[in-house]
Coordinates of C-alpha atoms and ligand atoms in Angstrom, one line a residue:
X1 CA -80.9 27.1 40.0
X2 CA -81.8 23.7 41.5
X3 CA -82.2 23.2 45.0
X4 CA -83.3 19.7 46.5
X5 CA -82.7 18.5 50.4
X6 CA -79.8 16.2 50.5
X7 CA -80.3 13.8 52.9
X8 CA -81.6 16.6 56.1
X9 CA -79.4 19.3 53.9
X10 CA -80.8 22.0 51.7
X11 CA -79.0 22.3 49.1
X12 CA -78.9 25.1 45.8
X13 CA -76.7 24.3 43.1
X14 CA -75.8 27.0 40.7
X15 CA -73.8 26.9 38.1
X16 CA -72.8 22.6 37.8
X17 CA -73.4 21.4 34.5
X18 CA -76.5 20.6 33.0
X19 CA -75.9 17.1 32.1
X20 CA -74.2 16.1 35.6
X21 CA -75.2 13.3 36.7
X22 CA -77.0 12.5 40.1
X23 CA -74.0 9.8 40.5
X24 CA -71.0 12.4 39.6
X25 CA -72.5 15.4 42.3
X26 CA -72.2 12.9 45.0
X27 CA -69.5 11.3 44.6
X28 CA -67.5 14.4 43.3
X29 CA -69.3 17.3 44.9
X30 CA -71.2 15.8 48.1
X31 CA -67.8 13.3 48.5
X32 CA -70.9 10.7 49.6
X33 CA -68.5 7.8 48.3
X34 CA -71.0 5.5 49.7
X35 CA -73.0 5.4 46.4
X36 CA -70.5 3.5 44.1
X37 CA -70.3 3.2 40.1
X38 CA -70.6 -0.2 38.8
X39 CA -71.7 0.0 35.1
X40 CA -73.2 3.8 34.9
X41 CA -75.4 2.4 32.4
X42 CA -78.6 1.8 34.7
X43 CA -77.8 -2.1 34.8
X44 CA -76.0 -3.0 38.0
X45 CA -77.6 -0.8 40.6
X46 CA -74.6 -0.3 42.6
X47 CA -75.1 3.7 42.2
X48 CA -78.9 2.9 43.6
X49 CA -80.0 6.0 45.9
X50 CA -83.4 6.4 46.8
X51 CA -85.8 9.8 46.1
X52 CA -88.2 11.5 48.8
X53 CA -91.1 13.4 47.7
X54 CA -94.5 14.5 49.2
X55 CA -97.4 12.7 48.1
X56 CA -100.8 13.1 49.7
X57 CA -99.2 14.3 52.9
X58 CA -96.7 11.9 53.4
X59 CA -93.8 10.9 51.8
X60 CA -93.1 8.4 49.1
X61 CA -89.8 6.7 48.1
X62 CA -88.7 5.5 45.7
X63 CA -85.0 4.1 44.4
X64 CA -83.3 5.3 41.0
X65 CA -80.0 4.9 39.4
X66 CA -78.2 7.7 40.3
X67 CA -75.9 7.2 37.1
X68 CA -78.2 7.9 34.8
X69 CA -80.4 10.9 36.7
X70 CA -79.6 14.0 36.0
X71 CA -79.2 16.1 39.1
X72 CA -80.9 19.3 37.9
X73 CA -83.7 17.2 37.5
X74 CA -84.1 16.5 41.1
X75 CA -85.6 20.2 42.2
X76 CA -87.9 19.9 46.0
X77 CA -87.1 16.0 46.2
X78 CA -85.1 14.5 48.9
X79 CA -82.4 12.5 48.1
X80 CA -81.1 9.8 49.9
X81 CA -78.2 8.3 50.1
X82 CA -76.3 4.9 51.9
X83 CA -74.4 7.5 54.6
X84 CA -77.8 8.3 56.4
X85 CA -79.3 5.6 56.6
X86 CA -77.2 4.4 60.4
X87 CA -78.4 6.8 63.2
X88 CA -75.5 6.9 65.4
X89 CA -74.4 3.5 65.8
X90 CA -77.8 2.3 65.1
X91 CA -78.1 0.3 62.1
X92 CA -81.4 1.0 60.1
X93 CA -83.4 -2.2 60.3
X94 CA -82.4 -3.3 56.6
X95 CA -79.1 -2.9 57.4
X96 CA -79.1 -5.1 60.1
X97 CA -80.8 -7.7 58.0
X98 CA -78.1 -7.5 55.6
X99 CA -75.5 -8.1 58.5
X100 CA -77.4 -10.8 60.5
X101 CA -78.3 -12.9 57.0
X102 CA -74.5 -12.1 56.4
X103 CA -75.4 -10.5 53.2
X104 CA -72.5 -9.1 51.9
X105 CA -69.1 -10.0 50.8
X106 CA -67.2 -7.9 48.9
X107 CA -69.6 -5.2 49.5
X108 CA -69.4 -3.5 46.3
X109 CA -73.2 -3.9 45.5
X110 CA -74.2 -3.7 48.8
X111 CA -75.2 -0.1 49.6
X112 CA -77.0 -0.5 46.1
X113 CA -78.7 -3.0 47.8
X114 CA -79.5 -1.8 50.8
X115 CA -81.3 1.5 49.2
X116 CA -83.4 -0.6 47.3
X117 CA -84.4 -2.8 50.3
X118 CA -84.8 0.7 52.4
X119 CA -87.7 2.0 49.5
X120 CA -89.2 -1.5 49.7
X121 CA -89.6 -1.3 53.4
X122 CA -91.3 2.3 53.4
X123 CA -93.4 0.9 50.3
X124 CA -95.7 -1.0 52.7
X125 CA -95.3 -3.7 51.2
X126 CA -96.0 -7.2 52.3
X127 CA -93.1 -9.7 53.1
X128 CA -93.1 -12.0 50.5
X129 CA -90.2 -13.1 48.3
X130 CA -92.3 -11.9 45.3
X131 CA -92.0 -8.4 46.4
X132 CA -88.5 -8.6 47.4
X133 CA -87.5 -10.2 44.2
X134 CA -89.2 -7.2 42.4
X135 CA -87.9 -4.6 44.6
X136 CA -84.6 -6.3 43.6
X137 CA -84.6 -6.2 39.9
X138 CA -81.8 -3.4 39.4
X139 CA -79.6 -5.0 41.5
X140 CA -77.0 -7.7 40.8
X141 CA -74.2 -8.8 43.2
X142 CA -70.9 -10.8 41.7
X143 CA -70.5 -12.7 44.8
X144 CA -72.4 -13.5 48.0
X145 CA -75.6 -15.1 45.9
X146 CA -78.9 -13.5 46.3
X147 CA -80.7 -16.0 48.6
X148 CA -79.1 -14.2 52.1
X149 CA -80.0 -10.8 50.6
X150 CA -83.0 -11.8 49.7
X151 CA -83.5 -13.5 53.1
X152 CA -82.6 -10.4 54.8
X153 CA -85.2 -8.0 52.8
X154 CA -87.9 -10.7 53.6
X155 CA -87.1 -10.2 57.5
X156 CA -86.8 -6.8 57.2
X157 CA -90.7 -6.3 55.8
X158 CA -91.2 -9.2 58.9
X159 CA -90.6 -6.6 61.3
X160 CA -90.9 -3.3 59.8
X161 CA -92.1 -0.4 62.2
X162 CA -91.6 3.0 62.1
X163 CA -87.8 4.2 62.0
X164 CA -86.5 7.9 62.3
X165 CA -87.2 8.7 58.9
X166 CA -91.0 8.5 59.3
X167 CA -90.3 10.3 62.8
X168 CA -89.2 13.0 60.5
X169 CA -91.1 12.5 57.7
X170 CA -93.6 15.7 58.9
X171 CA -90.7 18.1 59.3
X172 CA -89.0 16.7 55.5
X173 CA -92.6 17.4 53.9
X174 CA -92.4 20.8 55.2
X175 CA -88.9 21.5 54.3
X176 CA -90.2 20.3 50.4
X177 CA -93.3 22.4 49.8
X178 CA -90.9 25.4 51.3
X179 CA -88.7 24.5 48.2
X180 CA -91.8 24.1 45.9
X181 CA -93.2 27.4 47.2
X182 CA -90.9 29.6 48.4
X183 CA -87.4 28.8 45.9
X184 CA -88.4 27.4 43.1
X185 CA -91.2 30.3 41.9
X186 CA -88.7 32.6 41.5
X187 CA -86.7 31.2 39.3
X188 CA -89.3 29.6 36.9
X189 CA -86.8 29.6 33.8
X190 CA -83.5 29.6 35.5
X191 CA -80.1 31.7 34.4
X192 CA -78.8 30.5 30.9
X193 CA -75.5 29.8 32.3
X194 CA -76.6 25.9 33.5
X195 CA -78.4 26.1 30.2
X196 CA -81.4 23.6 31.9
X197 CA -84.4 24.6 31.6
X198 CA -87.3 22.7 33.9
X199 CA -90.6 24.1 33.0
X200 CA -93.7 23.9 34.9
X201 CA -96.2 24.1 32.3
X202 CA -96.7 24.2 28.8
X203 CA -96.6 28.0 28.3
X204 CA -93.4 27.8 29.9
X205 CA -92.1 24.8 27.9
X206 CA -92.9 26.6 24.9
X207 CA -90.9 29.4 26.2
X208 CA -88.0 27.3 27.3
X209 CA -88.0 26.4 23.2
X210 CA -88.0 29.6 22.2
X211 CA -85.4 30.8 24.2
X212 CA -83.1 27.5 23.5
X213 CA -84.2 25.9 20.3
X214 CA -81.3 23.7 19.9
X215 CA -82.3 22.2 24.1
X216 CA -82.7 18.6 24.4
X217 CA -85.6 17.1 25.8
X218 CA -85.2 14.8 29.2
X219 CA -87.8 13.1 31.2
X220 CA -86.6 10.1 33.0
X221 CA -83.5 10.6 31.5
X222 CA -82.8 6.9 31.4
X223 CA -82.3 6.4 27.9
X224 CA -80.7 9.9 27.1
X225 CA -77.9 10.2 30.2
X226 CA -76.4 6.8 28.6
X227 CA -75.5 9.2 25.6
X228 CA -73.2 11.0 27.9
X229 CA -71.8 7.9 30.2
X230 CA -71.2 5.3 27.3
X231 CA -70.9 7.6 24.5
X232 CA -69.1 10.9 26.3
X233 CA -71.2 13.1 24.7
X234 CA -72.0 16.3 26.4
X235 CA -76.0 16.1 26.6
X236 CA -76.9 20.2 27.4
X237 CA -78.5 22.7 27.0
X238 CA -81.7 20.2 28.0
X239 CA -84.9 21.0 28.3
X240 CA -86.3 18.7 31.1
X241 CA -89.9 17.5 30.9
X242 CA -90.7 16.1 34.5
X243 CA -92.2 19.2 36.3
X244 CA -94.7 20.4 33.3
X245 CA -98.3 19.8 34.3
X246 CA -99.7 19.1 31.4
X247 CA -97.6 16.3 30.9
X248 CA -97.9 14.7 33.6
X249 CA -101.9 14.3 33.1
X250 CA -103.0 10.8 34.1
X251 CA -107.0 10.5 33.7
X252 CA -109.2 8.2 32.2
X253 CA -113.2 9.1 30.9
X254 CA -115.5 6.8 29.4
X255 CA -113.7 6.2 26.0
X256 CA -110.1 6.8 26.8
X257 CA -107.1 6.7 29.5
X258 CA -104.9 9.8 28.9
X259 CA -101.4 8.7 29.8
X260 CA -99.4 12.2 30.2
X261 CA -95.8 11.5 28.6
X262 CA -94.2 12.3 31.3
X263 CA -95.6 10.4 33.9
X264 CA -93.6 7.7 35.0
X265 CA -94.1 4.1 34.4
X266 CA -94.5 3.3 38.2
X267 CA -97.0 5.8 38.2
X268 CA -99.5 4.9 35.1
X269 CA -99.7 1.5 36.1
X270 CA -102.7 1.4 38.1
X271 CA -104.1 3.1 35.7
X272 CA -103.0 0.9 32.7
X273 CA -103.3 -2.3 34.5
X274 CA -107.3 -1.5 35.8
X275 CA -108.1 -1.6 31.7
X276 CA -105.3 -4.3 30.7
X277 CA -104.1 -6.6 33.5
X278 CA -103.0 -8.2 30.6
X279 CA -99.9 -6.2 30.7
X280 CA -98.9 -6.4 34.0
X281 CA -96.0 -8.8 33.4
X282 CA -94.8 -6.9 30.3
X283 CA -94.9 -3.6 33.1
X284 CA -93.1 -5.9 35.3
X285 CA -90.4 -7.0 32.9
X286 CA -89.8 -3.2 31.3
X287 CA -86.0 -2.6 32.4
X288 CA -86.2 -2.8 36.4
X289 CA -87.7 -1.3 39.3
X290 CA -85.3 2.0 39.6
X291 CA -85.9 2.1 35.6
X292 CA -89.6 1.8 35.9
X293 CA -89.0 4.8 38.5
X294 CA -88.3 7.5 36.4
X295 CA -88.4 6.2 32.8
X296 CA -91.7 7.6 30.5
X297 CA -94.1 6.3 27.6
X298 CA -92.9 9.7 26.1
X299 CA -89.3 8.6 26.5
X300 CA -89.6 5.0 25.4
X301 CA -91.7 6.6 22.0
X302 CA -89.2 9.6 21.7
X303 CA -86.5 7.3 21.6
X304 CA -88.3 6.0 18.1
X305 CA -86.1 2.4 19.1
X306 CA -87.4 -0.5 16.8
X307 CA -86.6 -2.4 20.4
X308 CA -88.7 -0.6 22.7
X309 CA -91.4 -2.0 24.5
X310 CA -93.9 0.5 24.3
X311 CA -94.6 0.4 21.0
X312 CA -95.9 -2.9 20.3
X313 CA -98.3 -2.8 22.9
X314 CA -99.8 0.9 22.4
X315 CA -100.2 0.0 18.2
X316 CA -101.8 -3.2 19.1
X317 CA -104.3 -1.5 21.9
X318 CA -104.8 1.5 18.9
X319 CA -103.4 4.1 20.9
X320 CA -103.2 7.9 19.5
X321 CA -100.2 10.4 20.7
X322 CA -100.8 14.2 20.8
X323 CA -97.2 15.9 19.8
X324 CA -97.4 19.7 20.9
X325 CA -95.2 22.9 20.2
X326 CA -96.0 26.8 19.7
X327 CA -98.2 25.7 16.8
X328 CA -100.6 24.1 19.1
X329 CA -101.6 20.7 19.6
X330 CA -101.8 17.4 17.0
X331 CA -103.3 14.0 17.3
X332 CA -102.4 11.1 15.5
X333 CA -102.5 7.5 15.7
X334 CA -99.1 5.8 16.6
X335 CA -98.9 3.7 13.9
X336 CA -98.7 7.2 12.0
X337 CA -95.8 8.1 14.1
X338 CA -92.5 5.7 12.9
X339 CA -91.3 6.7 9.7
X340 CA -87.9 5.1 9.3
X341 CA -85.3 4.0 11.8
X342 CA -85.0 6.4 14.8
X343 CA -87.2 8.4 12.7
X344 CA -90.9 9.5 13.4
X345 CA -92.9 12.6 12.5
X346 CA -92.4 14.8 15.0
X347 CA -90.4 17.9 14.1
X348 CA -87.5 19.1 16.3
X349 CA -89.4 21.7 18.4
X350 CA -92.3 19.2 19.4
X351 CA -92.8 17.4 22.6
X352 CA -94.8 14.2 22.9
X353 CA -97.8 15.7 24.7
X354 CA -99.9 12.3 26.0
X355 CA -100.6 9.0 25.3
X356 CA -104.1 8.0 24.6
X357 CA -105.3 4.5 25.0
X358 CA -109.3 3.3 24.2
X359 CA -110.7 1.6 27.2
X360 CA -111.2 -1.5 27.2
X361 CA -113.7 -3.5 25.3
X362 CA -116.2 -5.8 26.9
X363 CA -115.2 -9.4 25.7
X364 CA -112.0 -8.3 24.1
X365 CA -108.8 -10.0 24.1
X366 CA -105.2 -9.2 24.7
X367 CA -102.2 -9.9 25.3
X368 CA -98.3 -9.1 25.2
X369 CA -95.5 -10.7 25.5
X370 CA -91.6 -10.3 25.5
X371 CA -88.6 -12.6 24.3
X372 CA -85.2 -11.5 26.5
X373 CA -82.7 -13.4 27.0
X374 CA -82.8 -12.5 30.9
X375 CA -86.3 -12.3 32.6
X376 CA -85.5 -8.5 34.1
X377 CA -83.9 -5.6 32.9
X378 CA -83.2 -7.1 29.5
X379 CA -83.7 -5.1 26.6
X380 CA -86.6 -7.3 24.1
X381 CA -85.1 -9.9 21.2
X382 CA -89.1 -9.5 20.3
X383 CA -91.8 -7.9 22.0
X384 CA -95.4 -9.0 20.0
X385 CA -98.7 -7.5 21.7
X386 CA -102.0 -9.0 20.3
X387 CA -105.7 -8.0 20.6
X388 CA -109.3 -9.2 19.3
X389 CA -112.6 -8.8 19.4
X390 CA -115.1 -11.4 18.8
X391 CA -118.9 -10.8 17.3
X392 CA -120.4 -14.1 17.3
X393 CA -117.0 -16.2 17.6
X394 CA -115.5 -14.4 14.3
X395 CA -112.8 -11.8 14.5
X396 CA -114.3 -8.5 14.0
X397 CA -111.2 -6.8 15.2
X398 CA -107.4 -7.8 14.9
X399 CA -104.7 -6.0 15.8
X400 CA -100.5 -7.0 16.8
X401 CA -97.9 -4.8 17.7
X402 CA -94.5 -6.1 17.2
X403 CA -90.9 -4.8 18.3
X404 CA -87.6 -6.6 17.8
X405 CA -88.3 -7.5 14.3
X406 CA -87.6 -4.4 11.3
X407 CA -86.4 -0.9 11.6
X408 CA -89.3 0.7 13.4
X409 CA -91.9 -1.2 15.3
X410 CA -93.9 -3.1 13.1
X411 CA -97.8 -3.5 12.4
X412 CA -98.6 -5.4 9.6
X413 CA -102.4 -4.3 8.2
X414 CA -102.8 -7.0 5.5
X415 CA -101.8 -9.4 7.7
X416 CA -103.7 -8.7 10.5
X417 CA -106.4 -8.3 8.1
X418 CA -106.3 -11.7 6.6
X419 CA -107.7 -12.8 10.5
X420 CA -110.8 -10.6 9.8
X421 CA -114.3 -12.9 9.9
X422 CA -112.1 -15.9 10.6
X423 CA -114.0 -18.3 13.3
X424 CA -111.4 -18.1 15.8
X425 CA -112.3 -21.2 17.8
X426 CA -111.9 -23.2 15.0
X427 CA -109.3 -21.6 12.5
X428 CA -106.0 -24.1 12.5
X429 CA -103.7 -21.3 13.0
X430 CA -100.5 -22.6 11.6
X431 CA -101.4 -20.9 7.9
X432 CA -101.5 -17.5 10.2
X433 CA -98.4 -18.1 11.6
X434 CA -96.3 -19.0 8.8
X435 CA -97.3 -15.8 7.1
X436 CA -96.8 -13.7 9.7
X437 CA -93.2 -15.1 9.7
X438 CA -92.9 -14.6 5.6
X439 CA -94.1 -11.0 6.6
X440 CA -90.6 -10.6 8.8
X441 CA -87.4 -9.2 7.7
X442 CA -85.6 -9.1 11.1
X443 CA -81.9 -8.7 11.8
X444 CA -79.0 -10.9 12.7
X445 CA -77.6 -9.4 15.5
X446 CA -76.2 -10.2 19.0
X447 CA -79.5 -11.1 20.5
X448 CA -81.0 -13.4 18.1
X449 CA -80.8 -14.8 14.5
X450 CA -83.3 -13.5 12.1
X451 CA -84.7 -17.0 12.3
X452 CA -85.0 -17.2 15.7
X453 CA -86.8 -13.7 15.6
X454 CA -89.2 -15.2 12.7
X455 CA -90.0 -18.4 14.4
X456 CA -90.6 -16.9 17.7
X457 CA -92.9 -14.7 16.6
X458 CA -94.9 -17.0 14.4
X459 CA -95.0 -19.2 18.2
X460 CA -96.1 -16.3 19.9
X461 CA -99.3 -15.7 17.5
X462 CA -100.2 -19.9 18.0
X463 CA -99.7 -19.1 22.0
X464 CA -101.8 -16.7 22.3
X465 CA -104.5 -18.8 19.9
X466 CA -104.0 -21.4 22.5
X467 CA -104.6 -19.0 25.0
X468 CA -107.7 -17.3 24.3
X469 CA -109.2 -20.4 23.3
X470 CA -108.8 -22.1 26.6
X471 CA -106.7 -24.8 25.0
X472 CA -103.6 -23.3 27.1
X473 CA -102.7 -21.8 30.6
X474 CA -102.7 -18.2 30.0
X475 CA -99.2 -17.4 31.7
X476 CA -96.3 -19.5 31.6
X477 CA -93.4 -17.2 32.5
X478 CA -92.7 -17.0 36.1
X479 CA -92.1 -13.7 37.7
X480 CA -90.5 -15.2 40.9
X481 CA -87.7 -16.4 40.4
X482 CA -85.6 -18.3 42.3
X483 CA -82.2 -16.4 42.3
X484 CA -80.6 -18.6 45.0
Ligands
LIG1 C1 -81.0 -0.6 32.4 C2 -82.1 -0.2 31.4 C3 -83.1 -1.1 31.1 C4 -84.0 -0.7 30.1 N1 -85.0 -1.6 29.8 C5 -85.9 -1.3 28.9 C6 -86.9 -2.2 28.6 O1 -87.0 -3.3 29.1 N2 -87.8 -1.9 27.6 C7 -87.7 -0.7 27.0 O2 -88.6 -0.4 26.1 N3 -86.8 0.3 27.3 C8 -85.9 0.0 28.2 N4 -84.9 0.9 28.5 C9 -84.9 2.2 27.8 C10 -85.6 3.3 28.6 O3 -85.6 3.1 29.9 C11 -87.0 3.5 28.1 O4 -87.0 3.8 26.7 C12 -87.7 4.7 28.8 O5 -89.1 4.7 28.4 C13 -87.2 6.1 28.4 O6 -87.9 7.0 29.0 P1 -87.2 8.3 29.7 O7 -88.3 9.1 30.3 O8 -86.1 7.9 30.6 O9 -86.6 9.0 28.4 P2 -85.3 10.0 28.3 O10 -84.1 9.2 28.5 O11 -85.5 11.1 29.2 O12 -85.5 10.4 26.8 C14 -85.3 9.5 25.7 C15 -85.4 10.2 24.4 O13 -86.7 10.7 24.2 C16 -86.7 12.1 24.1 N5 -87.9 12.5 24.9 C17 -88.2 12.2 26.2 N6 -89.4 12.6 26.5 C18 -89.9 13.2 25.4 C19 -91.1 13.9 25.1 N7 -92.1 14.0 26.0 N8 -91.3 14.5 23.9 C20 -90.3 14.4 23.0 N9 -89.1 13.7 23.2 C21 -88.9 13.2 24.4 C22 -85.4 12.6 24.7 O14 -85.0 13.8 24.1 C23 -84.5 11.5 24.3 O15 -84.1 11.6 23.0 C24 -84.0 0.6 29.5 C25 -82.9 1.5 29.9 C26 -82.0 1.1 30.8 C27 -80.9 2.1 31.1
LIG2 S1 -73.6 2.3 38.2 FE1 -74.6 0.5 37.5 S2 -76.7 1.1 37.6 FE2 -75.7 2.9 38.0
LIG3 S1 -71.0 -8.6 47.7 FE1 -69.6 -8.5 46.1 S2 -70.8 -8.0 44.4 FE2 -72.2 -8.3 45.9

């Protein structure tokens, strides 16, 4: 049993299936046409609705792609949609900004658009093209051009005030934590006939496994619900991994941050970006903002792609993963973790429990970068992630991360060990870089040549020499772009 507010509506579903799709109930079952399907792949963000949920008394909200959320998933949230925005005749202040910067043409992308503008103007966030842009990045419209749109979010954060949902916002935070306490705790592991299971803790998950071996896991779902929209496969019975507490763990003591594997990517990156600002364009360039809403480090590693973006960062920064099941706990280090393409250690019944990352090391250096052919939501050609430590201006530590470039993501340990003692200053790096690109075996495929993938990376090492040396300005891609 699931049971979330819909808009002001409380609503229990029973017996849909387990792999319906945020974007099918309401369309099909809510007939709230308003939400349209562009690509239902998580790309186009004309399916964008936006999610409701107490946090520290108030609410926070934030905008997904409701093509590739699972509905089930969506237990005590509110979901909003396009229809409820308008009070009346009263057009919600970023709805008029649409109209008034005429915004729209066709208006196929629009109410995509206009959720994403409506979480970016309860974000408190400041008016700047920068955050509109971001706010922005799951969105594409075919035909008005984004400059009006953008124009009209910009205004928008001008003027934003209190509308009727924070009027309400008191009454919808009551109405949720009635849901959390009152519906949900008796029905901790809900009827087998949905055959979706949403534990709340890891005695509970365990059960879930017991009773349903053969269950799926789902977190953000944003990887997995494409298995069912581009491939028609039927995804259930799932076992989904967003309510267990365990998981969701997001602490940091003196030696390590503990990065639960289900906490969102929105979520961890304070947390991250305090140790590793370094990473804050890579976070900013993972898929889009909707994607970084519900997607996972556990999803991104349990996905085992050679193309993922997680990976080449967490090898290079030396990060550990604790896998769990009814045996009890294990900790390994990642680069223990691939074994062969799509293929890692962990057996069937484990979850990935947390990511564990070293804090950061006075003096050390870092950095990550990705190659895509679009600047957001682009999936990596190569994603290389470097880091050193310096003991009298030699390399005492080396380590890369690399994705984009064999059939798992790649670390290379006699390679990086050849840097070991090098004077880093001084070393001509060329020599480095040309065996790092011997080292490479890459694939031809749509995104790049092989060559292209060796070349690229061998310039990525001698840029990030140039960087840490002070020879070169330490960020060259711009995150504002101008999409006019
Ligand atoms: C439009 C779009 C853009 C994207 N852009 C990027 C990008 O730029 N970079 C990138 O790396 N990825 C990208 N992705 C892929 C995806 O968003 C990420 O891999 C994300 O981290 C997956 O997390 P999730 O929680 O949604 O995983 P899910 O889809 O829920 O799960 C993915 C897989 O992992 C398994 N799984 C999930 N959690 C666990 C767990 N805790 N333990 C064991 N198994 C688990 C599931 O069973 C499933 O097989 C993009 C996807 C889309 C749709
Ligand atoms: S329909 Fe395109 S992102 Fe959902
Ligand atoms: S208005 Fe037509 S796609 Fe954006």
């Amino acid at each position: 049993m699931t049971t979330f507010l819909l808009n002001e509506q409380k609503v229990t579903l029973h017996d849909s299936s387990a792999d319906q799709t945020l974007l099918d109930f309401l369309r099909q079952d809510a007939h709230l046409t308003g939400t349209k399907e562009g690509c239902a792949s998580g790309d186009c963000g004309a399916c964008t609705v936006v999610i409701a949920e107490p946090d520290q008394g108030r609410l926070r909200y934030r905008a997904i792609n409701s093509c590739i959320t699972l509905v089930h998933s969506l237990n005590a949230k509110q979901i909003l949609t396009v229809e409820h925005l308008a009070q009346g005749n009263q057009l919600h202040p970023v709805q008029k900004a649409m109209v008034e910067h005429h915004a729209s043409q066709c208006g196929f992308c629009t109410p995509g658009f206009v959720m994403s503008l409506f979480a970016l103007y309860h974000s408190g966030a400041a008016p700047e093209r920068s955050s509109v842009i971001k706010a922005l990045s799951g969105n594409l419209c075919r035909c008005t051009g984004y400059r009006p749109i953008i124009d009209a979010g910009i205004e928008a954060l001008e003027h934003a005030q209190p509308d009727t949902f924070d009027a309400r916002a008191e009454k919808t935070v009551k109405a949720l934590s009635e849901i959390e306490t009152e519906v949900l705790p008796k029905d901790p592991l809900p009827d087998h006939s949905v055959q979706f299971w949403q534990p709340e803790n890891r005695l509970e998950l365990e059960q879930a496994i017991a009773r349903c071996p053969e269950a799926r896991f789902s977190a953000g779902s944003t990887d997995l619900a494409l298995e069912k929209t581009q491939q028609l496969k039927q995804l259930s019975p799932l076992i989904d991994l967003n309510r267990v507490a365990e998981l969701n763990r997001l602490d940091v003591d003196e030696a390590v941050l503990n990065l639960g594997a289900a906490v969102t990517y929105s979520d961890l990156a304070e947390t991250l970006l305090a140790d590793y600002p370094e990473a804050t364009e890579w976070l900013e360039r993972l898929g889009s903002t909707p994607i970084r809403n519900r997607g996972t480090l556990g999803g991104n590693l349990g996905t085992a792609s050679p193309i993922g973006d997680g990976p080449p960062l967490l090898l290079a920064l030396n990060a550990e993963v604790t896998l769990g099941s009814v045996r009890g706990l294990r900790r390994l280090p990642l680069h223990q973790f691939f074994t062969g393409y799509r293929q890692t250690v962990r057996a069937a019944d484990e979850w990935i429990d947390c990511i564990h990352l070293p804090r950061r090391q006075p003096g050390s250096l870092f950095r990550v970068y990705k190659i895509s052919k679009r600047v957001e939501d682009d999936i990596s050609t190569v994603c290389a992630a470097f880091y050193l430590e310096l003991e009298q201006g030699k390399v005492r530590v080396f380590r890369a991360g690399f994705g984009g470039l064999a059939a798992t993501p790649l670390m290379l340990s006699d390679w990086q060990n050849s840097l070991l003692q090098t004077d880093w200053e001084n070393i001509d790096i060329a020599p480095f870089a040309e065996s790092l690109e011997a080292e490479l075996h890459p694939l031809d495929d749509v995104r790049a040549s092989a060559r292209y993938r060796q070349r690229v990376t061998g310039n990525l090492l001698r840029r990030f020499h140039l960087e840490t040396t002070g020879t070169a300005p330490t960020r060259a891609i711009p995150v504002e772009l101008d999409h006019a």
